[in-house]
Coordinates of C-alpha atoms and ligand atoms in Angstrom, one line a residue:
M1 CA 0.0 0.0 0.0
Y2 CA 1.3 3.4 -0.9
Y3 CA 0.5 6.5 1.2
K4 CA 1.1 10.0 0.1
K5 CA 1.0 11.4 3.6
S6 CA 3.5 10.3 6.4
I7 CA 2.3 7.3 8.2
D8 CA 2.7 8.7 11.7
E9 CA 0.5 11.6 10.7
L10 CA -2.2 9.2 9.6
I11 CA -1.9 7.0 12.7
K12 CA -2.2 10.1 14.9
K13 CA -5.2 11.4 13.0
R14 CA -7.2 8.2 13.1
F15 CA -9.8 7.7 15.9
S16 CA -12.9 5.6 16.2
C17 CA -15.8 7.8 14.9
R18 CA -19.2 6.9 16.2
I19 CA -21.3 9.8 14.8
F20 CA -21.2 10.2 11.0
L21 CA -22.8 12.7 8.7
E22 CA -25.7 11.5 6.7
K23 CA -23.7 11.9 3.5
R24 CA -22.5 9.3 1.0
V25 CA -18.7 9.0 0.3
E26 CA -18.1 10.5 -3.2
P27 CA -17.5 8.1 -6.1
T28 CA -13.8 9.2 -6.5
K29 CA -13.0 8.2 -3.0
I30 CA -15.0 5.0 -3.3
K31 CA -12.9 4.2 -6.4
E32 CA -9.6 4.8 -4.5
L33 CA -10.8 2.6 -1.6
K34 CA -11.8 -0.1 -4.0
A35 CA -8.4 0.1 -5.7
A36 CA -6.7 -0.2 -2.2
C37 CA -9.0 -3.3 -1.4
A38 CA -7.8 -4.9 -4.6
L39 CA -4.2 -4.7 -3.4
C40 CA -5.1 -6.9 -0.4
K41 CA -5.2 -10.3 -2.0
E42 CA -3.3 -12.4 0.5
G43 CA -2.9 -12.7 4.3
L44 CA 0.2 -13.1 6.3
A45 CA 0.0 -16.9 5.9
G46 CA -0.9 -16.7 2.2
E47 CA -4.7 -16.9 3.0
K48 CA -7.0 -15.9 0.1
V49 CA -8.6 -12.5 0.9
K50 CA -11.4 -10.6 -0.8
L51 CA -12.1 -7.2 0.6
Q52 CA -14.9 -4.9 -0.6
V53 CA -16.3 -1.5 -0.2
I54 CA -20.0 -2.0 0.7
E55 CA -22.4 0.9 0.3
L56 CA -25.7 0.1 2.0
A57 CA -28.8 0.6 -0.2
D58 CA -31.3 3.4 0.8
E59 CA -33.7 0.6 1.6
D60 CA -31.2 -0.9 4.1
L61 CA -30.5 2.5 5.7
R62 CA -34.2 2.9 6.4
K63 CA -34.4 -0.3 8.3
I64 CA -31.2 0.0 10.5
D65 CA -31.8 -0.6 14.1
P66 CA -29.3 1.2 16.5
D67 CA -28.2 -2.3 17.7
D68 CA -27.3 -3.4 14.2
F69 CA -24.1 -1.4 14.3
S70 CA -23.1 -0.9 18.0
L71 CA -25.2 2.4 18.2
I72 CA -23.1 4.0 15.5
I73 CA -25.0 6.9 14.0
N74 CA -25.4 7.0 10.2
P75 CA -23.4 4.0 9.2
M76 CA -23.6 4.0 5.3
T77 CA -20.4 2.6 3.9
F78 CA -18.2 -0.3 5.0
I79 CA -15.0 -2.0 4.3
A80 CA -15.4 -5.7 4.9
G81 CA -14.7 -9.1 3.3
S82 CA -13.7 -12.7 3.6
I83 CA -10.5 -14.4 4.5
Q84 CA -9.6 -18.1 4.2
K85 CA -9.4 -19.8 7.6
S86 CA -5.9 -20.4 8.9
K87 CA -4.0 -20.2 12.2
L88 CA -3.3 -16.5 11.5
A89 CA -6.6 -15.5 9.7
Y90 CA -7.8 -13.1 12.3
E91 CA -4.5 -11.4 12.6
S92 CA -4.1 -11.2 8.8
Y93 CA -7.6 -9.6 8.5
G94 CA -6.7 -7.0 11.1
Y95 CA -3.4 -6.3 9.4
L96 CA -4.9 -5.9 5.9
V97 CA -8.0 -4.0 6.9
E98 CA -6.0 -1.5 9.1
H99 CA -3.9 -0.7 6.0
L100 CA -7.3 0.3 4.4
V101 CA -8.3 2.2 7.5
L102 CA -5.2 4.4 7.2
K103 CA -5.9 4.8 3.4
A104 CA -9.4 6.0 4.3
T105 CA -7.9 8.4 6.9
E106 CA -5.6 9.8 4.1
L107 CA -8.7 10.4 2.0
G108 CA -10.2 12.5 4.8
L109 CA -12.6 9.8 5.9
A110 CA -13.4 8.8 9.5
T111 CA -13.6 5.1 10.5
C112 CA -14.6 2.7 13.2
W113 CA -13.8 -1.0 13.5
L114 CA -16.9 -3.0 14.5
G115 CA -16.6 -6.5 16.0
Y116 CA -20.3 -6.3 16.8
F117 CA -22.5 -5.9 13.8
N118 CA -25.6 -7.5 12.2
P119 CA -24.3 -9.8 9.4
D120 CA -27.6 -9.6 7.5
Y121 CA -26.3 -6.3 5.9
F122 CA -23.3 -8.2 4.4
K123 CA -25.1 -10.9 2.4
K124 CA -23.1 -9.7 -0.6
I125 CA -20.1 -11.3 0.9
Q126 CA -20.6 -14.9 0.2
L127 CA -18.6 -17.0 2.6
A128 CA -17.3 -20.4 1.4
A129 CA -17.1 -23.1 4.0
D130 CA -13.4 -22.3 4.6
E131 CA -13.8 -18.5 4.9
I132 CA -14.7 -16.1 7.7
L133 CA -15.7 -12.5 8.1
P134 CA -14.0 -11.5 11.4
A135 CA -15.1 -7.8 11.7
V136 CA -16.2 -4.8 9.6
C137 CA -15.1 -1.2 9.4
V138 CA -17.5 1.7 8.9
V139 CA -16.2 4.6 6.8
G140 CA -17.7 8.0 6.3
Y141 CA -17.6 11.7 7.2
A142 CA -17.2 12.5 10.9
A143 CA -19.9 14.5 12.5
E144 CA -17.9 14.7 15.7
K145 CA -14.6 16.2 16.6
G146 CA -12.7 13.0 17.2
F147 CA -10.2 12.1 19.8
S148 CA -8.6 8.8 20.5
S149 CA -8.9 7.2 24.0
G150 CA -6.0 6.8 26.3
R151 CA -3.4 4.1 26.0
K152 CA -1.5 1.9 28.5
K153 CA 2.0 3.1 29.5
W154 CA 5.1 1.8 27.5
G155 CA 6.2 -0.2 30.6
D156 CA 2.9 -2.2 30.7
L157 CA 3.1 -3.2 27.0
F158 CA 6.8 -3.5 26.0
F159 CA 9.5 -5.5 27.6
I160 CA 13.1 -6.4 27.0
K161 CA 14.6 -9.9 27.3
D162 CA 11.8 -11.2 29.5
F163 CA 8.4 -10.3 30.8
K164 CA 9.8 -8.9 34.0
T165 CA 11.9 -6.1 32.5
S166 CA 9.9 -3.1 31.0
M167 CA 11.4 -1.5 27.9
S168 CA 11.9 2.2 27.7
A169 CA 11.9 4.3 24.5
I170 CA 15.7 4.8 25.0
V171 CA 16.4 1.1 25.0
A172 CA 14.1 0.6 22.0
G173 CA 16.4 3.0 20.0
N174 CA 15.4 3.1 16.3
Y175 CA 12.3 1.1 17.1
A176 CA 10.9 3.6 19.5
E177 CA 8.7 5.1 16.8
P178 CA 7.3 1.8 15.5
L179 CA 6.4 0.8 19.1
D180 CA 4.8 4.2 19.7
M181 CA 2.7 3.9 16.6
L182 CA 1.7 0.3 17.7
R183 CA 0.6 1.8 21.0
L184 CA -1.8 4.1 19.1
A185 CA -3.5 1.2 17.3
P186 CA -7.2 0.7 17.9
S187 CA -8.3 -2.4 19.8
A188 CA -11.6 -3.9 20.7
G189 CA -12.9 -2.1 23.9
N190 CA -9.5 -0.3 23.9
L191 CA -8.2 -3.3 25.9
Q192 CA -4.8 -3.2 24.1
P193 CA -4.0 -6.9 24.4
W194 CA -0.7 -6.5 22.7
R195 CA 2.5 -7.4 24.6
V196 CA 5.9 -7.1 22.9
V197 CA 9.2 -8.5 24.1
K198 CA 12.4 -7.5 22.4
E199 CA 15.5 -9.7 22.5
K200 CA 18.5 -8.2 24.1
N201 CA 21.0 -6.8 21.5
K202 CA 18.9 -8.0 18.6
N203 CA 16.1 -6.3 16.7
V204 CA 13.8 -9.3 17.2
F205 CA 10.4 -8.4 18.7
H206 CA 8.1 -11.2 19.9
F207 CA 4.4 -10.3 19.7
Y208 CA 2.1 -11.9 22.3
K209 CA -1.7 -11.7 22.9
K210 CA -2.9 -11.2 26.5
R211 CA -6.4 -12.6 27.0
L212 CA -8.3 -9.8 28.7
D213 CA -12.0 -10.4 27.9
R214 CA -13.7 -13.7 27.5
E215 CA -16.3 -12.4 25.0
Y216 CA -13.7 -10.8 22.7
E217 CA -11.5 -13.8 23.0
K218 CA -14.4 -16.0 21.9
R219 CA -14.9 -13.8 18.8
K220 CA -11.1 -13.7 18.3
L221 CA -11.2 -9.9 18.4
H222 CA -8.0 -9.8 20.4
N223 CA -6.3 -11.6 17.5
V224 CA -7.7 -9.0 15.1
D225 CA -6.2 -6.4 17.4
I226 CA -2.7 -8.1 17.1
G227 CA -2.9 -7.8 13.3
I228 CA -3.8 -4.2 13.5
A229 CA -0.9 -3.5 15.9
M230 CA 1.4 -5.4 13.4
C231 CA 0.3 -3.1 10.6
H232 CA 1.1 0.1 12.6
F233 CA 4.5 -1.3 13.7
E234 CA 5.5 -2.5 10.3
L235 CA 4.5 0.7 8.5
A236 CA 6.4 2.8 11.1
A237 CA 9.4 0.5 10.8
K238 CA 9.4 1.0 7.0
K239 CA 9.1 4.8 7.4
N240 CA 12.3 4.5 9.5
D241 CA 14.1 2.3 6.9
L242 CA 14.0 -0.6 9.4
E243 CA 13.7 -3.8 7.3
G244 CA 12.4 -7.0 8.7
N245 CA 10.0 -9.9 8.3
W246 CA 7.2 -11.6 10.3
E247 CA 8.1 -15.1 11.4
K248 CA 6.4 -17.6 13.6
L249 CA 9.4 -18.9 15.6
K250 CA 9.7 -22.2 17.4
Q251 CA 11.5 -20.8 20.4
T252 CA 10.9 -17.4 22.1
I253 CA 10.9 -16.0 25.6
T254 CA 10.1 -18.2 28.6
P255 CA 8.4 -18.2 31.0
I256 CA 5.4 -16.3 29.7
P257 CA 2.8 -14.8 32.0
E258 CA -0.6 -16.4 32.5
R259 CA -3.3 -15.7 29.8
T260 CA -0.6 -14.8 27.4
E261 CA 0.0 -16.4 24.1
Y262 CA 2.8 -16.1 21.6
I263 CA 1.6 -15.0 18.1
I264 CA 4.5 -13.9 15.9
S265 CA 7.9 -12.2 15.8
W266 CA 9.3 -9.3 13.8
V267 CA 12.8 -10.3 12.8
G268 CA 14.7 -7.1 11.9
T269 CA 17.4 -7.5 9.4
M270 CA 19.5 -4.7 10.8
Ligands
FMN1 C1 -11.3 -5.4 16.3 C2 -12.0 -4.2 16.8 C3 -13.4 -4.3 17.1 C4 -14.1 -3.2 17.6 N1 -15.5 -3.3 17.8 C5 -16.2 -2.2 18.1 C6 -17.6 -2.3 18.2 O1 -18.2 -3.3 18.0 N2 -18.2 -1.1 18.6 C7 -17.6 0.1 18.8 O2 -18.3 1.1 19.2 N3 -16.3 0.2 18.8 C8 -15.5 -0.9 18.4 N4 -14.2 -0.8 18.2 C9 -13.5 0.5 18.5 C10 -12.7 0.5 19.8 O3 -13.6 0.6 20.9 C11 -11.7 1.6 19.8 O4 -10.7 1.3 18.8 C12 -11.0 1.8 21.1 O5 -11.9 2.2 22.1 C13 -9.8 2.9 21.0 O6 -10.3 4.1 20.6 P1 -9.7 4.8 19.3 O7 -9.9 3.9 18.1 O8 -10.5 6.1 19.1 O9 -8.3 5.1 19.5 C14 -13.4 -1.9 17.8 C15 -12.1 -1.9 17.6 C16 -11.4 -3.0 17.1 C17 -9.9 -2.8 16.8

């Protein structure tokens, strides 16, 4: 995905908008979003992905019940789609759709991820037996002055060498900005289930999921959150010319705290 604006600017501008104007997104912006969707063909584990821009018909808009979309006001346009099931499908979906959220932000649109939505409005997305639709994202014009909610402190999220030693921005060095941008990622209920442990003297960052809510865990929204965090981290790493890859490693940090699960690692090449 190519962004004209700087990625930190887009990440800082994004917030979860819950009151939208009753105004359709213009065709030129819809076209750009569709073109961006078309770039998202494969997930992190090679899963087949089909993302779409869905504009609800006037008839659908008339029958929306506030509970259909988590009380969001004037939801009209969505980014949503299917992904092939895999061990990383929820993370992949979060990772790819967040790239589109930042593209929408660049186009001057406001967004809100929704893990709770009425699937009846998304019948256009035909799911094969091996496909899922983990969450949707509403896109439109903000009718509120947005601000992002607070975030946990660095020391509660980022560690070095083991889970006992908190990592400071000074120790993170070149990776301070990618971690800062990760910290600004949206997450279901703002629970911020991401935990990252850096290896000592190596730019290897192990990403873990902390299970914080039983209902979100059941819907795998914490896993979607990890994918979103990976998107922010990777884009900010690239902005800082920090090359690397995502790898599922056999051996990472031990011991790991309770309710914490290893997901993936960023293996920096420098
Ligand atoms: C995977 C995911 C699912 C979410 N589901 C909902 C939802 O169903 N309803 C809602 O109002 N907000 C939802 N949100 C938005 C979060 O509540 C929001 O990101 C969080 O409170 C942080 O606020 P911010 O995005 O403004 O920084 C979701 C966010 C994510 C990442």
